[in-house]
Short mmCIF file of C-alpha atoms and ligand atoms in Angstrom, two decimals:
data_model
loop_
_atom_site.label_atom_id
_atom_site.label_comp_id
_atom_site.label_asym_id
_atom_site.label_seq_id
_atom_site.Cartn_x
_atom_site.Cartn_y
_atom_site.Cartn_z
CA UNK A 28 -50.12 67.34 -60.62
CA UNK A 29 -53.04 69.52 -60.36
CA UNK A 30 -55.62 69.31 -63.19
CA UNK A 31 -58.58 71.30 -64.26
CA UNK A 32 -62.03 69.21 -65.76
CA UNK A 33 -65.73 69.62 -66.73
CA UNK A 34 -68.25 68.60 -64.13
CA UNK A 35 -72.12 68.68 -63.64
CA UNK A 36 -72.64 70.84 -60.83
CA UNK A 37 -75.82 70.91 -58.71
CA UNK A 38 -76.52 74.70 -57.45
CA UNK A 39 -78.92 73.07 -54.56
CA UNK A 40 -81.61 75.52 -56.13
CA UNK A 41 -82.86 72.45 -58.87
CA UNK A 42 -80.35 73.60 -61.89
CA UNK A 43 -77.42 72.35 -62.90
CA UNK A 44 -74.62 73.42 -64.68
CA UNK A 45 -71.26 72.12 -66.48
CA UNK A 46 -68.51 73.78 -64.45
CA UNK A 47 -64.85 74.12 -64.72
CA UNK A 48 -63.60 72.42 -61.39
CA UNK A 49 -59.91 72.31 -60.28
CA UNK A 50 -58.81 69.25 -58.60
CA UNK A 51 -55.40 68.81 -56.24
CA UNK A 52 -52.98 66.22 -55.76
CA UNK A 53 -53.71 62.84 -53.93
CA UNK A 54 -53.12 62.74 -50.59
CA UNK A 55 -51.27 59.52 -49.52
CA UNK A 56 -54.51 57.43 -49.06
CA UNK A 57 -56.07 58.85 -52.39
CA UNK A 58 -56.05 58.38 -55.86
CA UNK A 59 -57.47 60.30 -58.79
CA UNK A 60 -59.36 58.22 -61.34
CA UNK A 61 -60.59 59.42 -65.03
CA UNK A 62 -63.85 58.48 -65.53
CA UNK A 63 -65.11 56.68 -68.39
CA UNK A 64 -69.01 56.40 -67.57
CA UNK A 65 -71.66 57.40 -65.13
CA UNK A 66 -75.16 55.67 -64.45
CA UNK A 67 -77.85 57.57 -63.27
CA UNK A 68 -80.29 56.99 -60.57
CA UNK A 69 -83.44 58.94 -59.25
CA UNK A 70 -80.75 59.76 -56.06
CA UNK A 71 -79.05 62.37 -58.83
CA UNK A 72 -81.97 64.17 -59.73
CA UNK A 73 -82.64 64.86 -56.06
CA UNK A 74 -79.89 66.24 -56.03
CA UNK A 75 -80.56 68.90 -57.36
CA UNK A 76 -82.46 70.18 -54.35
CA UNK A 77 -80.06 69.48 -51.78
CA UNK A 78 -79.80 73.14 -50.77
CA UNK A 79 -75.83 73.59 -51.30
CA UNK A 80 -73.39 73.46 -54.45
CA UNK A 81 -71.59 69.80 -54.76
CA UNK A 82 -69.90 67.67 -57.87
CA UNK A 83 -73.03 65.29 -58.65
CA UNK A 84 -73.30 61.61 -59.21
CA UNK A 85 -72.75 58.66 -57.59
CA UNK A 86 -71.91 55.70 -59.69
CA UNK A 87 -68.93 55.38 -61.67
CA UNK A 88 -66.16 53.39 -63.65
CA UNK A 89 -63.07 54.83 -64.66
CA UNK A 90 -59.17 54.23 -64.82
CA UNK A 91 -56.29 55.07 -62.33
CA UNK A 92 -54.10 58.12 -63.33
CA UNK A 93 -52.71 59.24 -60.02
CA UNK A 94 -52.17 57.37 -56.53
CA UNK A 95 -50.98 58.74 -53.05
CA UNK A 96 -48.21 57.41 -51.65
CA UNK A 97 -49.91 54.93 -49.26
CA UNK A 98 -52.16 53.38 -52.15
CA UNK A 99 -51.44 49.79 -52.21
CA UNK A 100 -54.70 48.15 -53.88
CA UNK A 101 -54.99 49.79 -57.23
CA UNK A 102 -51.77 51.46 -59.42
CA UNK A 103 -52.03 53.55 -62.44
CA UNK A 104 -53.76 51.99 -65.55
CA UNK A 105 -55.77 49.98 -63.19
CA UNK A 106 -59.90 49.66 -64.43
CA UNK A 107 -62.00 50.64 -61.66
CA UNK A 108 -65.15 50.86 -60.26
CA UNK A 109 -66.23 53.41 -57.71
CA UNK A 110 -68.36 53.03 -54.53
CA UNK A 111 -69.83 55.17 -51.77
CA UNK A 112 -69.25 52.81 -48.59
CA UNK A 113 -66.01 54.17 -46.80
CA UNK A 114 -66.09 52.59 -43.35
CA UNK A 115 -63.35 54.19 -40.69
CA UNK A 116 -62.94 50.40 -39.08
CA UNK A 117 -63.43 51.97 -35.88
CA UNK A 118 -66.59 53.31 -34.51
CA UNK A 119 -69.67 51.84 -32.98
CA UNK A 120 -71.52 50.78 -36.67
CA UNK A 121 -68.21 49.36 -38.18
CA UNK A 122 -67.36 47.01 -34.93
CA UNK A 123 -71.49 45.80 -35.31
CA UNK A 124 -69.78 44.58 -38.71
CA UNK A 125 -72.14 47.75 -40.06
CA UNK A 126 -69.75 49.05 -42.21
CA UNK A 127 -72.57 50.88 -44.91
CA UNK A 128 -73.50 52.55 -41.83
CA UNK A 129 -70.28 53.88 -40.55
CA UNK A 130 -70.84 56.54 -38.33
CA UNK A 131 -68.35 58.62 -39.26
CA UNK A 132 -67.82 58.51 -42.71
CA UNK A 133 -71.33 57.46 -44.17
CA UNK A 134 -72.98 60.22 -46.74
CA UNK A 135 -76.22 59.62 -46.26
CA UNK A 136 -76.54 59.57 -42.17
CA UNK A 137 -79.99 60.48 -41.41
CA UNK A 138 -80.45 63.92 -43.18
CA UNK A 139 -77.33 64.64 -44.40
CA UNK A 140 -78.57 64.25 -48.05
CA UNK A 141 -75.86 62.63 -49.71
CA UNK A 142 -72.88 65.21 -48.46
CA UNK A 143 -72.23 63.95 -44.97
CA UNK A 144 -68.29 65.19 -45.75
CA UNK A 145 -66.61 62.44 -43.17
CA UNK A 146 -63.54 62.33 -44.02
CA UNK A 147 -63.37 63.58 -47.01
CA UNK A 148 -60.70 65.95 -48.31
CA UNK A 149 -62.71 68.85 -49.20
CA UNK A 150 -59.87 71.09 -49.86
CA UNK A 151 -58.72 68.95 -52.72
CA UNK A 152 -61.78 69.90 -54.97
CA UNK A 153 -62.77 73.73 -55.77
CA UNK A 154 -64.84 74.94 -57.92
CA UNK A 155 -64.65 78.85 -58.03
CA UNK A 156 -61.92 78.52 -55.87
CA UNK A 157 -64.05 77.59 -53.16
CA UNK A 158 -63.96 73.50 -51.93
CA UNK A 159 -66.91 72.44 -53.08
CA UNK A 160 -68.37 69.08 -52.02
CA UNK A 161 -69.05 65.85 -54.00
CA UNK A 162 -72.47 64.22 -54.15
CA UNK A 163 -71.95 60.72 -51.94
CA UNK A 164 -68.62 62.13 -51.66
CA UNK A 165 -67.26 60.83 -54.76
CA UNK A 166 -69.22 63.10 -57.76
CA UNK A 167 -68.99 61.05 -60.80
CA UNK A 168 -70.48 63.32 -63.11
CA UNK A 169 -67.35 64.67 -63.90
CA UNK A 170 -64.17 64.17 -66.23
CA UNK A 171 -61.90 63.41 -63.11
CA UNK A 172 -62.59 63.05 -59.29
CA UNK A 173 -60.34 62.88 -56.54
CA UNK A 174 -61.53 60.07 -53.95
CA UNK A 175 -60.24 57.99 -50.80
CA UNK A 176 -58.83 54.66 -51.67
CA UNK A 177 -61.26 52.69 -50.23
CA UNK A 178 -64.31 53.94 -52.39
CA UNK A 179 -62.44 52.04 -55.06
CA UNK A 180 -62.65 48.46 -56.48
CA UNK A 181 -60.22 47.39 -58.62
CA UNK A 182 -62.40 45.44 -61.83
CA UNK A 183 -60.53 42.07 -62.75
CA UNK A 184 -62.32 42.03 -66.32
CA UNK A 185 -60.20 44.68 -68.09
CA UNK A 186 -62.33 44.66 -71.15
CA UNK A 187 -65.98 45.21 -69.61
CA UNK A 188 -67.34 48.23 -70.86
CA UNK A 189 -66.94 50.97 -67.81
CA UNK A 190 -71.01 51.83 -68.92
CA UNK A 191 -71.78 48.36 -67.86
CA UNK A 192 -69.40 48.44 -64.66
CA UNK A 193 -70.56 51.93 -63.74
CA UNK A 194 -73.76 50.58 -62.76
CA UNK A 195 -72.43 48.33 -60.13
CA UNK A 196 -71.38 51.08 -58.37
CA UNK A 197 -75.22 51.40 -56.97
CA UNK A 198 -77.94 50.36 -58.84
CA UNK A 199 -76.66 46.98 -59.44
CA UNK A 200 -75.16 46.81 -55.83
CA UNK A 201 -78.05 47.68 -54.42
CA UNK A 202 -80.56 45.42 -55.79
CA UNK A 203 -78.12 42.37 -55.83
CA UNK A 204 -77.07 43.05 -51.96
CA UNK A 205 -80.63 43.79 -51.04
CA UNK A 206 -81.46 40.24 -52.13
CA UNK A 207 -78.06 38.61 -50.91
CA UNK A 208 -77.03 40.17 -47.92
CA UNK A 209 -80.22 41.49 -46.76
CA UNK A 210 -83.45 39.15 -47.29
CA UNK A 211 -81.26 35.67 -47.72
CA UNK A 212 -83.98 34.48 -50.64
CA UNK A 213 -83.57 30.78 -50.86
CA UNK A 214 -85.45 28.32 -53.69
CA UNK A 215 -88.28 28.02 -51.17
CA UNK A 216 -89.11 31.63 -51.22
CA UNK A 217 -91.19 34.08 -53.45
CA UNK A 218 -90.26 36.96 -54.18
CA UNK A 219 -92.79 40.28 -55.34
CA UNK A 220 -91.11 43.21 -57.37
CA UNK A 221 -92.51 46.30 -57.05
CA UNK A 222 -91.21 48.35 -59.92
CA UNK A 223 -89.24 47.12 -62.66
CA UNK A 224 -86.61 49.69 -63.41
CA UNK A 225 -82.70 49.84 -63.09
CA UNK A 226 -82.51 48.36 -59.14
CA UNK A 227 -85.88 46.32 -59.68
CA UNK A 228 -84.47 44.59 -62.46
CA UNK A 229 -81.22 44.22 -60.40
CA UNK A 230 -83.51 42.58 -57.30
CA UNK A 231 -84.94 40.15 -60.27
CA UNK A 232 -81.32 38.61 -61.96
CA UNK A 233 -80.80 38.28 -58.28
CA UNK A 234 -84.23 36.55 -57.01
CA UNK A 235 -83.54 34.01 -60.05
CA UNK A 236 -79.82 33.39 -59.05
CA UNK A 237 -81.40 32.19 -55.78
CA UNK A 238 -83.38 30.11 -57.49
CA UNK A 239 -86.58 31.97 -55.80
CA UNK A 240 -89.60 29.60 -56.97
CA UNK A 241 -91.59 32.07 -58.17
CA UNK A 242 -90.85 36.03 -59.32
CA UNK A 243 -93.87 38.73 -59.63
CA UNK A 244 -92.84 41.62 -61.39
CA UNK A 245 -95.27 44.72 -61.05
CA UNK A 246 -95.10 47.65 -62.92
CA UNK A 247 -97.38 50.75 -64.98
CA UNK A 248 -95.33 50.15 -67.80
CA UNK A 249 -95.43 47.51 -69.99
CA UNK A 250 -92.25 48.08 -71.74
CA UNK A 251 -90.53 47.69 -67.90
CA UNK A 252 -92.34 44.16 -67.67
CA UNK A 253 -91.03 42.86 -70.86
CA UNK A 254 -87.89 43.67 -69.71
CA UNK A 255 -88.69 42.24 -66.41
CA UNK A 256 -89.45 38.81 -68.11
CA UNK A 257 -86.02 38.66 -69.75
CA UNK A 258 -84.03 39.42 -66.61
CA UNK A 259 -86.17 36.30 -64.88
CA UNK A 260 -89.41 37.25 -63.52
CA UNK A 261 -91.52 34.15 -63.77
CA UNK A 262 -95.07 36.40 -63.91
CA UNK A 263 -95.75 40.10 -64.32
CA UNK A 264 -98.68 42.04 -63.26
CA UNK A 265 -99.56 45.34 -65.23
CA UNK A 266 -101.18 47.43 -62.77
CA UNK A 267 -103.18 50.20 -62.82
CA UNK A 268 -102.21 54.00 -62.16
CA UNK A 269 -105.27 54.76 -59.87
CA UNK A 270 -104.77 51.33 -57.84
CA UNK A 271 -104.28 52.78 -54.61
CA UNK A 272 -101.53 51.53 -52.52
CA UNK A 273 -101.66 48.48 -54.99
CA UNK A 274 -104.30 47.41 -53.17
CA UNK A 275 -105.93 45.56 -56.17
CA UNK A 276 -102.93 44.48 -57.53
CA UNK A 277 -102.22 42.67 -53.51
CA UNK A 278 -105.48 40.79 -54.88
CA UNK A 279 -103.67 39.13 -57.94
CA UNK A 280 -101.19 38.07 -55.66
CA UNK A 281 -102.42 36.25 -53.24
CA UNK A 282 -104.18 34.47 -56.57
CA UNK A 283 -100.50 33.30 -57.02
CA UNK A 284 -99.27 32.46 -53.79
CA UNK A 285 -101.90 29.98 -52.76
CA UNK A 286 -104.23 33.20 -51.08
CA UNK A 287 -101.01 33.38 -48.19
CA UNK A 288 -98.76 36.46 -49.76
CA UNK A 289 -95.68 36.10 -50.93
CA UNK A 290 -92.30 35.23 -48.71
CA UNK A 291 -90.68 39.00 -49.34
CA UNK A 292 -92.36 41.98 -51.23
CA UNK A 293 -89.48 44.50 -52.27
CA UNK A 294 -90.49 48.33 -53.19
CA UNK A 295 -88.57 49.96 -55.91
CA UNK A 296 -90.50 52.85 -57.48
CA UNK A 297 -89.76 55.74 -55.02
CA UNK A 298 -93.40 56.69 -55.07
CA UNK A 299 -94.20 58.00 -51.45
CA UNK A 300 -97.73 56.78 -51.94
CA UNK A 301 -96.59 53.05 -52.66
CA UNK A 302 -94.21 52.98 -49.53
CA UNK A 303 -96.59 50.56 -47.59
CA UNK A 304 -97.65 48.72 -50.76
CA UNK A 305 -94.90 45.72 -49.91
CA UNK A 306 -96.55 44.75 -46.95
CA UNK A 307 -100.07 44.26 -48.63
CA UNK A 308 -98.28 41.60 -51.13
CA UNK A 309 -96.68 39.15 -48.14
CA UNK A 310 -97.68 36.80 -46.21
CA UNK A 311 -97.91 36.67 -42.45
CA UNK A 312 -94.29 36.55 -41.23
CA UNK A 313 -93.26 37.65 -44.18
CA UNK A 314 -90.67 40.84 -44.89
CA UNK A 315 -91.03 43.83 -46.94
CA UNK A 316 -88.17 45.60 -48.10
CA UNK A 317 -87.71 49.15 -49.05
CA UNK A 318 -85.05 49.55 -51.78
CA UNK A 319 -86.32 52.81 -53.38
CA UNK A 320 -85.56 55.45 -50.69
CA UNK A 321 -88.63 57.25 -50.21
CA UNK A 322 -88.44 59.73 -47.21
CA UNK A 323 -91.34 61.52 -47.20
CA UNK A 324 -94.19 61.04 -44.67
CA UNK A 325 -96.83 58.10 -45.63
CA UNK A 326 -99.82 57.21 -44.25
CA UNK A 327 -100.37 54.13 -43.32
CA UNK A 328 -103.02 51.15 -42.64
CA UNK A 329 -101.60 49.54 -39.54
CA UNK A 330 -103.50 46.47 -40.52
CA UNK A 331 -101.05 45.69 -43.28
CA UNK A 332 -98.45 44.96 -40.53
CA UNK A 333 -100.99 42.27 -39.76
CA UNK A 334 -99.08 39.50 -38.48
CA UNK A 335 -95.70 39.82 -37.80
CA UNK A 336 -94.93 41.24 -40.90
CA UNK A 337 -91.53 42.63 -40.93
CA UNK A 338 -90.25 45.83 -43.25
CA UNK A 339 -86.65 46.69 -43.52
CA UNK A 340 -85.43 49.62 -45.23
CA UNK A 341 -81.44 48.59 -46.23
CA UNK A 342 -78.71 50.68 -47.04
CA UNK A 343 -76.84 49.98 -50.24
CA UNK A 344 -77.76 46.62 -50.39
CA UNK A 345 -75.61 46.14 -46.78
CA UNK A 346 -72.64 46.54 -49.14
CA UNK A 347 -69.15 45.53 -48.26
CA UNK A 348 -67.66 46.62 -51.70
CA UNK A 349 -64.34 45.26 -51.42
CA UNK A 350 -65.89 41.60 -51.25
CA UNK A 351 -69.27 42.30 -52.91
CA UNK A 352 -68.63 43.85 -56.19
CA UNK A 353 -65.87 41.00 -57.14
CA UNK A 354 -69.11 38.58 -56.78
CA UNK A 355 -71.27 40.58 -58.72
CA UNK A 356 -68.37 41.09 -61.37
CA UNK A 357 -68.19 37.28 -61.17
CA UNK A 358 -71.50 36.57 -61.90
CA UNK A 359 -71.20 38.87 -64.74
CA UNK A 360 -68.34 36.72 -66.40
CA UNK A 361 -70.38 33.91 -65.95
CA UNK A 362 -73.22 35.16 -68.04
CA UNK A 363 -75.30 35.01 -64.88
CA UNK A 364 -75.70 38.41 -64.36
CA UNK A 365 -77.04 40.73 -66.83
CA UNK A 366 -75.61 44.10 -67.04
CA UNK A 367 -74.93 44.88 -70.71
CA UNK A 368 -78.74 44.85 -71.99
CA UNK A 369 -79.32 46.99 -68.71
CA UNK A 370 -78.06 49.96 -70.26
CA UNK A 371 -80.96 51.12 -72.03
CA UNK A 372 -78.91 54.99 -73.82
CA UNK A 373 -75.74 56.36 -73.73
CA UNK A 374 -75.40 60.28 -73.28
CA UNK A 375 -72.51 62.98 -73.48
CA UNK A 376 -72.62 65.30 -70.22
CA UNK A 377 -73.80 68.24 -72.08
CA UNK A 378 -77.30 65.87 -72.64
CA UNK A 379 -77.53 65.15 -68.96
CA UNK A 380 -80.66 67.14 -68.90
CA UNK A 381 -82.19 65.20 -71.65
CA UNK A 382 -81.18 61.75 -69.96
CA UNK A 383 -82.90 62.79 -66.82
CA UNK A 384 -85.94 63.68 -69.05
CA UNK A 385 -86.14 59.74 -70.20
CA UNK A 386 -85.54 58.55 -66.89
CA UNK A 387 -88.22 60.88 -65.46
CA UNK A 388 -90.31 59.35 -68.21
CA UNK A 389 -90.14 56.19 -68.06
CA UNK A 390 -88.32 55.88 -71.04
CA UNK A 391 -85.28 53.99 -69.82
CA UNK A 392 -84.36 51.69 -67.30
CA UNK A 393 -81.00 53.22 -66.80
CA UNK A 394 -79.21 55.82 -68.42
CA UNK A 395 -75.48 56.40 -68.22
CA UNK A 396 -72.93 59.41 -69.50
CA UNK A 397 -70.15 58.47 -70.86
CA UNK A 398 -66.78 60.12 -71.34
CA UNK A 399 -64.63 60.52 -73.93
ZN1 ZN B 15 -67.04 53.66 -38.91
ZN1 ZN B 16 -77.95 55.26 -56.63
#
């Protein structure tokens, strides 16, 4: 059955707007889902600037209310969660066992700012009566959304709140994978945090379920460092605005590592300026990891590669969804895995704006809309 909803739109101009949409039928590999909540990350407020109309948002929970023929994994009724990784199984990136990076059906190939369409059914969303797309090619920030199978996870814990769960989707995937798949932390290792909001936290739980010795959380905002305590960082650092490149702030942590650096140095603030400030916190050999998806062009001190330094800037946390978000959801039920005290407001979607406006801020770690 065709159904009409409310959705943020992006105009691509930096406004938004709640829109009527229209939304079609599943096709036989698609289901519809209703969704119940809708975390927000800095990736959403881009965007707005993305230069064309689309659905926005990116992480989701919600429930099943229609399937496609085909559908096999989830059925009506079912709780879900929604993801962005929808690997064909066939071209050059999926056989490498690079599924995130699928060459075909990944949103955010180099430059294709989050609407890389793959194989997405455009005609089954309008808006206007025009297809309009979806932001990651699932637009969460709306009362329904029609999406492939595959960019949903059934969740096994029917009574987690879908606010909690709807930050799995990315946030908490990212920052759990980025630590799991990615760097491999083991007890030996310690770890540096470079911003402690929603996926720095989400690096942290993870640094302390691998038992990572020792956990430096580093943030302008001492609120964000309390919080960073509670979700396992073993020190925190305060820094300074005006401490360029964390330069100063490198200083306090060699202090703690013995004068060496620390094992990996993850950046999570999205701050252009602070895109080489991972490597001045390691140690020689050591890795620096870019979580926070800064694009823009940095300049940088070549000596901070200085010695075989290694930086890696991940996708999704190397997500396999399917197998990853059961894990996390595991962890979760095993009070392991804090997600509930990681929702720092609630909104309705007609106060997205102010939401952004606390995120922008500061103010919370992560927001989330929820549905009614
Ligand atoms: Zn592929
Ligand atoms: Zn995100």
């Amino acid at each position: 059955m065709r159904l009409s909803c409310n959705a943020a739109i992006s105009k691509g101009n930096g406004t938004f707007s709640i829109e009527t949409i229209d939304i079609e039928k599943p096709e036989d590999e698609e289901v519809i889902i209703q969704i119940k909540a809708a975390s927000l990350c800095h990736t959403d407020l881009n965007s707005l600037h993305w230069g064309k109309p689309l659905v926005m948002g990116h992480e989701g929970s919600g429930i099943v209310t229609q399937i496609g023929k085909k559908v096999r994994s989830v059925a009506i009724g079912d709780p879900v969660i929604l993801n962005w990784a929808t690997p064909c199984g066939h071209c050059y990136q999926c056989h490498k066992e690079n599924e995130h990076l699928c060459e075909n059906n990944s949103p955010v190939i180099a430059g294709s700012n989050g609407y890389n369409s793959g194989h997405a059914h455009l005609e089954g969303t309008k808006w206007k009566g025009q297809p309009i797309l979806r932001s990651f090619n699932i637009g969460t920030l709306s009362e329904y959304t029609l999406v492939k199978e595959i960019a949903v996870v059934k969740n096994p814990l029917p009574n987690m709140s879908h606010a909690s769960a709807s930050m799995i989707s990315c946030g908490v995937m990212t920052g759990f994978g980025s630590v799991m798949n990615v760097a491999k932390i083991t007890a030996q290792d310690s770890t540096v945090v470079i911003g402690a909001g929603g996926v720095g936290l989400n690096i942290i739980q993870a640094a302390k379920l691998c038992k990572s010795k020792m956990i430096v959380a580093i943030d302008v905002h001492e609120n964000r460092l309390a919080m960073a305590k509670e979700f396992g960082a073993t020190h925190t650092i305060l820094a300074s605005k005006d401490d360029n490149g964390l330069i100063k702030t490198s200083q306090e942590v060699r202090t703690l590592t013995n004068g060496r650096g620390a094992d990996y140095a993850f950046e999570c603030t999205g701050i252009p300026k602070l895109g080489a400030a991972p490597l001045a916190m390691i140690r020689n050999a050591g890795t620096a990891i870019q979580v926070s998806g800064i694009e823009e062009q940095v300049l940088i001190d070549m000596t901070l590669f200085e010695w075989d330094k290694k930086y890696i800037n991940p996708l999704y946390g190397q997500c396999k969804p399917q197998t990853d978000f059961p894990k996390i959801i595991e962890y979760y039920k095993q009070g392991k895995l804090m997600l509930d005290d990681m929702v720092s407001k609630t909104y309705s979607i007609d106060q997205l704006q102010d939401a952004f406006d606390d995120m922008e801020s500061g103010k919370t770690a992560k927001g989330v809309i929820v549905f009614n």
